[in-house]
Amino acid sequence: MSTSSELSRILNTANVTMYSTEPQPNLQPLHISMVNRAPQLLDISFYGTTAGPWNHVNPQYWTKKQVLEWIEYHVEESKFDASLLNMAYCSMDGSTLCHMNREDFTMAFGTLGERLHQNLEMLKAKHGHHQVDDLTDPRDLTETYDLLNDFLLGLPQSPLLHDGQFGGLLDTVVVQPSPPQERRDSDSYNFLTAYKTEIDNGYESLPESLQSSTGSFLNPSSPESNGSDSDPEFLDMRYPVKTKSFEKQERGEQKKRGRGRPPKLSRGSDQFTDSKKSKHTPRGTHLWEFIRDILIHPEQNQGLMKWEDRRDGVFKFLKSEAVAQLWGQKKKNSSMTYEKLSRAMRYYYKRDILERVDGRRLVYKFGKNSSGWKLEELGM
DNA sequence: ACGTATTTTCCTGGTT
DNA sequence: GAACCAGGAAAATACG
């Protein structure tokens, strides 16, 4: 009990610190509650004494969470006194970590530094440590990875989690009908507000018409279709912060929109988005890269997509609408659908970023102008 | 300010 | 009939 719980406490604190660095006063309770909701992900007990998923990922691509898990693992293994850890050094991502030399490690982690350094070097070698510059911006990769992580963390606790069963988790997930444009200005966590397990909300009996053809992931209705009612109660009991953006929703009025992307809503209306935006999206966050990043994190994508032919770059959408929602979240566009996402995918054929795969639904193939997905490129 | 690249949105029509 | 697929058209947005 002692070491593990102490560690969990410390690392939990680190998590809270880590995710509340953004000036988002209204959102802080949300972040904290998220961490509290799924602490198992960071608990030693969750992984036992074996290495976590980070073990299978090139350290260069580790998220902050994975770095933390990695440190946690070594603290436990070496019976290092966790209270000596300087948490300031526990919130870097893999890319930053990989730029540290031996001295940096000793400075940052004291006597644990040597061990961490050695292990990291070993892992780098194991994963054929590439200069990521020849792939894409690692920040995008970790960003997508984080998105997937948040996707999981955002799921309310369910017995499945306690059983340590991640597989099939998404099968219990419900997407609420797509909200109207007003939500465009909401923060990046709005995706999470759209999810809830059946177990949690008793939504087992939603109309079958909403079922995706490929699984039990429920479709959000398209913006035009005015799908079945969302339940405002369930939306907000967990994320009260979101209430504002949702309460304005008036279903029922179905006005036709013009072609093209709708104009952005009032610039100054959302300080959070704006401040975030000012950094502006780094290059490389293209759709195909986003898709690729989901695919190369199979341990994290939880059945959203899968490789049909890993070597040839043939892949398939398993939860098409879920991926679209995730893409929408990334682009701060809550009305993204697979229909629209797939249109963008089809534009890639012309540019040889994707190749056509005839006759197979939801199946695509990376083309010669895509990169970063091949095993060799990933040092595997 | 303008042009380009990359979506996003909408739509019609075809296929599974 | 629902879910996809194909692409044209037009508009939005980021970026140089």
XYZ file of C-alpha atoms (C1' of nucleotides) in Angstrom:
412
model
C 0.000 0.000 0.000
C 2.441 2.584 1.161
C 4.669 3.133 -1.838
C 2.014 2.712 -4.455
C -0.542 4.915 -2.888
C 2.038 7.518 -2.065
C 3.182 7.472 -5.630
C -0.292 7.643 -6.966
C -0.946 10.604 -4.791
C 2.168 12.391 -5.922
C 1.673 11.545 -9.530
C -1.936 12.471 -9.378
C -0.881 15.825 -8.118
C 1.529 16.020 -10.979
C -1.275 15.292 -13.355
C -3.448 17.960 -11.964
C -0.613 20.417 -12.176
C 0.198 19.281 -15.635
C -3.262 19.762 -16.983
C -4.099 22.972 -15.317
C -1.305 25.053 -16.659
C -3.549 26.629 -19.247
C -5.329 29.735 -18.134
C -8.713 28.160 -18.189
C -10.212 29.053 -14.855
C -13.624 27.743 -15.677
C -12.312 24.471 -16.811
C -10.127 23.553 -13.962
C -12.691 21.577 -12.078
C -13.267 19.633 -15.236
C -9.650 18.680 -15.614
C -9.344 17.687 -12.048
C -12.447 15.635 -12.150
C -11.193 13.923 -15.237
C -8.058 12.903 -13.495
C -9.963 11.745 -10.529
C -12.315 9.804 -12.650
C -9.807 7.470 -14.155
C -6.837 7.308 -11.885
C -6.316 3.699 -12.744
C -4.454 4.700 -15.817
C -1.689 6.032 -13.708
C -1.848 3.646 -10.849
C 0.888 1.151 -10.448
C -1.726 -1.380 -9.598
C -3.129 -0.914 -13.027
C -0.056 -2.125 -14.789
C 1.163 -4.269 -11.998
C 4.910 -4.256 -11.941
C 5.246 -4.702 -15.646
C 6.095 -1.911 -17.984
C 3.237 0.144 -19.307
C 2.192 0.791 -22.900
C 5.013 3.280 -23.215
C 7.242 0.277 -23.512
C 5.894 -0.317 -26.991
C 6.152 3.209 -28.205
C 9.173 5.074 -29.409
C 10.118 7.345 -26.476
C 10.230 10.220 -28.906
C 6.476 9.961 -29.207
C 5.641 9.556 -25.568
C 3.023 11.801 -24.180
C 3.490 13.540 -20.888
C 1.358 10.883 -19.336
C 3.567 8.161 -20.676
C 6.684 9.876 -19.475
C 5.084 10.040 -16.093
C 4.156 6.386 -16.229
C 7.661 5.521 -17.238
C 9.118 7.459 -14.334
C 6.579 5.916 -12.054
C 7.574 2.482 -13.169
C 11.225 3.089 -12.400
C 10.491 4.731 -9.105
C 8.609 1.634 -8.109
C 11.157 -0.772 -9.474
C 14.071 0.880 -7.777
C 12.153 1.621 -4.590
C 13.092 5.218 -5.047
C 11.603 7.617 -2.570
C 8.943 9.277 -4.674
C 8.739 12.263 -2.419
C 12.189 13.265 -3.591
C 10.970 13.703 -7.115
C 10.862 17.172 -8.470
C 7.507 17.274 -10.159
C 8.649 20.053 -12.390
C 10.570 17.445 -14.344
C 7.693 15.039 -14.496
C 5.602 16.905 -16.981
C 7.633 16.783 -20.119
C 6.789 14.845 -23.203
C 8.848 12.198 -24.857
C 10.384 14.508 -27.351
C 11.725 16.759 -24.623
C 12.845 13.778 -22.622
C 14.840 12.454 -25.534
C 16.778 15.659 -25.758
C 18.108 15.292 -22.240
C 21.575 13.981 -21.685
C 22.938 12.048 -18.806
C 23.769 15.117 -16.790
C 20.331 16.519 -17.302
C 18.899 13.333 -15.937
C 21.042 13.418 -12.854
C 20.183 17.027 -12.297
C 16.507 16.393 -12.685
C 16.101 13.064 -10.956
C 19.082 12.754 -8.668
C 20.140 9.196 -8.062
C 17.303 7.899 -10.152
C 18.633 9.852 -13.093
C 21.282 7.362 -14.065
C 18.831 4.549 -14.196
C 16.329 6.579 -16.196
C 18.980 7.709 -18.601
C 20.221 4.215 -19.219
C 16.783 2.825 -19.700
C 15.817 5.604 -22.043
C 18.894 5.017 -24.150
C 18.004 1.379 -24.301
C 14.464 2.143 -25.361
C 15.676 4.615 -27.939
C 17.876 1.946 -29.402
C 15.122 -0.598 -29.274
C 12.825 1.688 -31.202
C 15.533 2.689 -33.593
C 15.443 6.237 -32.361
C 14.844 8.326 -35.428
C 15.313 11.959 -35.741
C 11.668 12.679 -35.959
C 12.306 15.592 -38.173
C 12.195 13.269 -41.077
C 8.716 12.232 -40.173
C 6.476 14.963 -39.015
C 6.320 17.332 -36.186
C 6.363 15.153 -33.101
C 4.100 17.601 -31.396
C 1.330 16.621 -33.745
C 1.890 13.035 -33.031
C 1.721 13.467 -29.332
C -1.186 15.778 -29.778
C -3.155 13.103 -31.518
C -1.985 10.596 -28.995
C -3.142 12.863 -26.214
C -6.453 13.222 -27.939
C -6.828 9.494 -27.885
C -5.725 9.383 -24.300
C -8.227 12.011 -23.347
C -10.788 10.102 -25.246
C -10.258 7.224 -22.899
C -9.796 9.309 -19.807
C -12.916 11.227 -20.565
C -14.999 8.141 -20.387
C -16.733 7.935 -17.091
C -15.588 5.128 -14.918
C -17.178 1.884 -15.643
C -16.795 -1.604 -14.309
C -14.866 -2.354 -17.439
C -12.138 -0.050 -16.349
C -11.940 -1.600 -12.978
C -11.519 -4.939 -14.566
C -8.645 -3.522 -16.480
C -10.382 -4.343 -19.704
C -9.835 -1.721 -22.281
C -10.796 -3.773 -25.222
C -14.281 -3.071 -26.310
C -14.548 -0.069 -24.129
C -15.750 2.051 -26.956
C -18.473 -0.360 -27.635
C -20.248 0.981 -24.659
C -19.888 4.554 -25.691
C -22.669 6.795 -26.810
C -22.310 9.913 -28.859
C -24.960 12.449 -28.374
C -26.510 14.009 -31.391
C -24.399 16.601 -33.006
C -25.019 20.029 -31.599
C -25.531 23.119 -33.689
C -22.960 25.696 -34.608
C -22.995 27.521 -31.311
C -20.680 24.964 -29.888
C -17.982 25.862 -32.281
C -16.516 28.268 -29.827
C -16.281 25.811 -27.025
C -13.052 24.415 -25.716
C -11.260 21.351 -26.849
C -12.903 19.134 -24.348
C -16.324 19.394 -25.839
C -15.829 16.036 -27.430
C -15.687 14.453 -24.057
C -18.934 15.956 -23.044
C -20.534 14.081 -25.836
C -19.669 10.723 -24.414
C -21.169 8.628 -21.800
C -21.350 4.963 -21.224
C -24.554 3.128 -21.462
C -23.844 1.696 -18.089
C -23.624 5.107 -16.615
C -26.597 6.737 -18.173
C -28.932 3.895 -18.730
C -29.099 4.560 -22.435
C -29.119 0.962 -23.427
C -32.254 1.387 -25.373
C -31.465 4.018 -27.907
C -33.042 3.488 -31.284
C -31.271 0.965 -33.359
C -31.367 3.315 -36.257
C -28.563 5.183 -34.603
C -26.278 2.232 -34.568
C -23.253 2.377 -36.752
C -23.007 -0.360 -39.249
C -19.635 -1.416 -38.036
C -20.196 -1.563 -34.359
C -22.248 -0.397 -31.531
C -20.836 3.066 -31.605
C -23.769 5.337 -31.908
C -23.851 7.930 -34.578
C -24.341 11.511 -33.962
C -26.982 12.677 -36.296
C -25.801 14.893 -39.046
C -26.324 18.578 -38.607
C -29.182 18.517 -41.004
C -30.942 15.501 -39.801
C -32.053 16.651 -36.414
C -31.509 13.355 -34.813
C -33.169 12.135 -31.717
C -33.156 14.410 -28.756
C -30.141 14.761 -26.670
C -30.719 14.676 -23.008
C -29.586 17.940 -21.543
C -29.499 16.502 -18.063
C -27.061 13.858 -18.808
C -24.901 16.249 -20.689
C -24.322 18.504 -17.843
C -24.309 16.554 -14.722
C -20.733 15.683 -15.259
C -19.500 18.751 -17.034
C -21.364 21.662 -15.588
C -18.974 24.003 -17.317
C -20.467 23.088 -20.604
C -23.980 23.991 -19.655
C -23.759 27.430 -21.184
C -22.916 26.201 -24.598
C -25.549 23.583 -24.595
C -28.457 25.346 -23.081
C -28.754 27.562 -26.100
C -29.293 24.626 -28.343
C -32.650 24.743 -29.908
C -33.368 21.718 -31.876
C -36.309 21.881 -34.109
C -35.404 24.882 -36.139
C -33.871 23.456 -39.216
C -32.545 26.193 -41.385
C -30.621 25.392 -44.485
C -27.064 26.491 -44.406
C -25.227 27.850 -47.349
C -22.400 26.024 -48.964
C -18.946 25.987 -47.569
C -17.600 26.328 -44.127
C -19.689 28.468 -41.846
C -17.992 31.641 -40.667
C -16.293 31.608 -37.341
C -18.307 33.040 -34.526
C -17.440 36.204 -32.703
C -13.763 36.396 -32.270
C -13.606 37.893 -28.837
C -16.266 35.709 -27.398
C -14.022 32.993 -26.253
C -10.835 33.859 -24.559
C -9.873 30.258 -24.113
C -10.051 29.328 -27.723
C -8.445 32.524 -28.730
C -5.536 32.214 -26.443
C -5.050 28.690 -27.561
C -5.415 29.661 -31.119
C -2.883 32.383 -30.953
C -0.249 29.705 -30.904
C -1.979 28.458 -33.982
C -1.979 24.972 -35.224
C 1.456 23.769 -36.087
C 1.900 22.568 -39.606
C 1.436 18.919 -40.150
C -1.937 18.536 -38.619
C -3.456 17.343 -41.803
C -6.247 14.881 -41.848
C -4.192 12.066 -43.274
C -1.582 12.599 -40.598
C -4.206 12.554 -37.931
C -5.513 9.275 -39.294
C -2.005 7.911 -39.500
C -1.304 8.868 -35.932
C -4.355 7.025 -34.732
C -3.220 3.980 -36.639
C 0.302 3.959 -35.347
C -0.944 4.025 -31.792
C -2.887 0.802 -31.852
C -2.585 0.384 -28.109
C -4.361 3.667 -27.699
C -6.866 3.863 -30.461
C -9.146 1.318 -28.924
C -10.747 -0.001 -32.003
C -11.342 3.244 -33.804
C -9.339 2.046 -36.762
C -7.207 -0.886 -37.693
C -4.628 -1.939 -40.196
C -5.865 -4.323 -42.830
C -2.443 -4.702 -44.321
C 0.221 -3.106 -42.202
C 2.981 -3.325 -44.783
C 0.922 -2.017 -47.661
C -0.620 0.702 -45.612
C -4.163 -0.527 -45.999
C -6.398 0.468 -43.167
C -10.002 0.524 -42.178
C -12.300 2.704 -40.157
C -14.014 0.648 -37.511
C -15.770 3.446 -35.722
C -16.109 5.910 -38.523
C -18.261 8.427 -36.739
C -16.101 8.298 -33.648
C -13.017 9.095 -35.672
C -14.875 11.935 -37.312
C -15.848 13.296 -33.927
C -12.272 13.071 -32.806
C -11.141 14.898 -35.901
C -13.819 17.445 -35.279
C -12.575 17.870 -31.769
C -9.108 18.507 -33.014
C -10.363 21.071 -35.454
C -12.803 22.507 -32.968
C -15.641 21.614 -35.213
C -18.364 19.795 -33.405
C -20.362 19.097 -36.519
C -17.785 16.939 -38.226
C -19.158 13.721 -39.623
C -17.688 10.774 -41.399
C -19.459 11.924 -44.519
C -17.451 15.117 -44.554
C -14.276 13.535 -43.359
C -14.480 10.997 -46.141
C -14.867 13.737 -48.734
C -11.594 15.174 -47.548
C -10.091 11.702 -47.709
C -11.178 11.345 -51.314
C -9.336 14.511 -52.243
C -6.165 12.717 -51.237
C -6.480 10.258 -54.091
C -5.541 12.889 -56.591
C -2.463 13.824 -54.647
C -1.360 10.248 -54.107
C -1.529 10.627 -50.393
C -4.120 7.889 -50.466
C -4.769 5.190 -52.992
C -8.167 3.961 -53.859
C -9.255 0.614 -52.515
C -12.163 -0.492 -54.596
C -15.131 -2.356 -53.312
C -14.225 -2.294 -49.688
C -16.209 -0.064 -47.460
C -14.346 2.162 -45.042
C -11.046 0.892 -46.351
C -8.297 3.198 -47.569
C -4.662 2.851 -48.391
C -1.776 5.201 -47.897
C -0.237 6.371 -51.114
C 3.275 7.223 -52.128
C 3.011 10.799 -50.988
C 2.233 9.842 -47.449
C 4.847 9.101 -44.861
C 5.433 8.237 -41.270
C 3.381 5.095 -41.179
C 5.783 2.484 -42.503
C 7.355 0.158 -39.997
C 10.830 1.062 -41.140
C 10.100 4.745 -40.764
C 8.949 4.102 -37.248
C 12.039 2.132 -36.455
C 10.154 -1.075 -35.906
C -4.242 42.197 -49.742
C -3.876 38.213 -52.340
C -3.064 33.544 -53.840
C -2.693 28.801 -52.623
C -3.491 24.674 -50.045
C -6.496 22.231 -47.383
C -10.343 21.394 -45.736
C -15.569 21.882 -44.833
C -20.150 21.873 -46.368
C -23.679 20.556 -49.570
C -25.356 18.014 -53.151
C -26.619 14.536 -56.843
C -26.250 10.137 -58.142
C -24.481 5.482 -57.757
C -23.317 1.118 -54.958
C -23.348 -2.269 -51.195
C -33.524 2.204 -46.565
C -29.127 3.042 -44.313
C -24.494 3.615 -44.868
C -20.956 4.363 -48.121
C -18.598 6.042 -52.232
C -17.565 9.546 -56.087
C -16.831 13.970 -57.211
C -18.386 18.713 -58.540
C -19.054 23.262 -56.651
C -18.393 26.787 -53.524
C -16.877 28.750 -49.411
C -13.868 29.067 -45.102
C -9.470 29.379 -43.103
C -4.559 29.125 -42.359
C -0.482 30.511 -44.073
C 3.114 32.523 -46.955
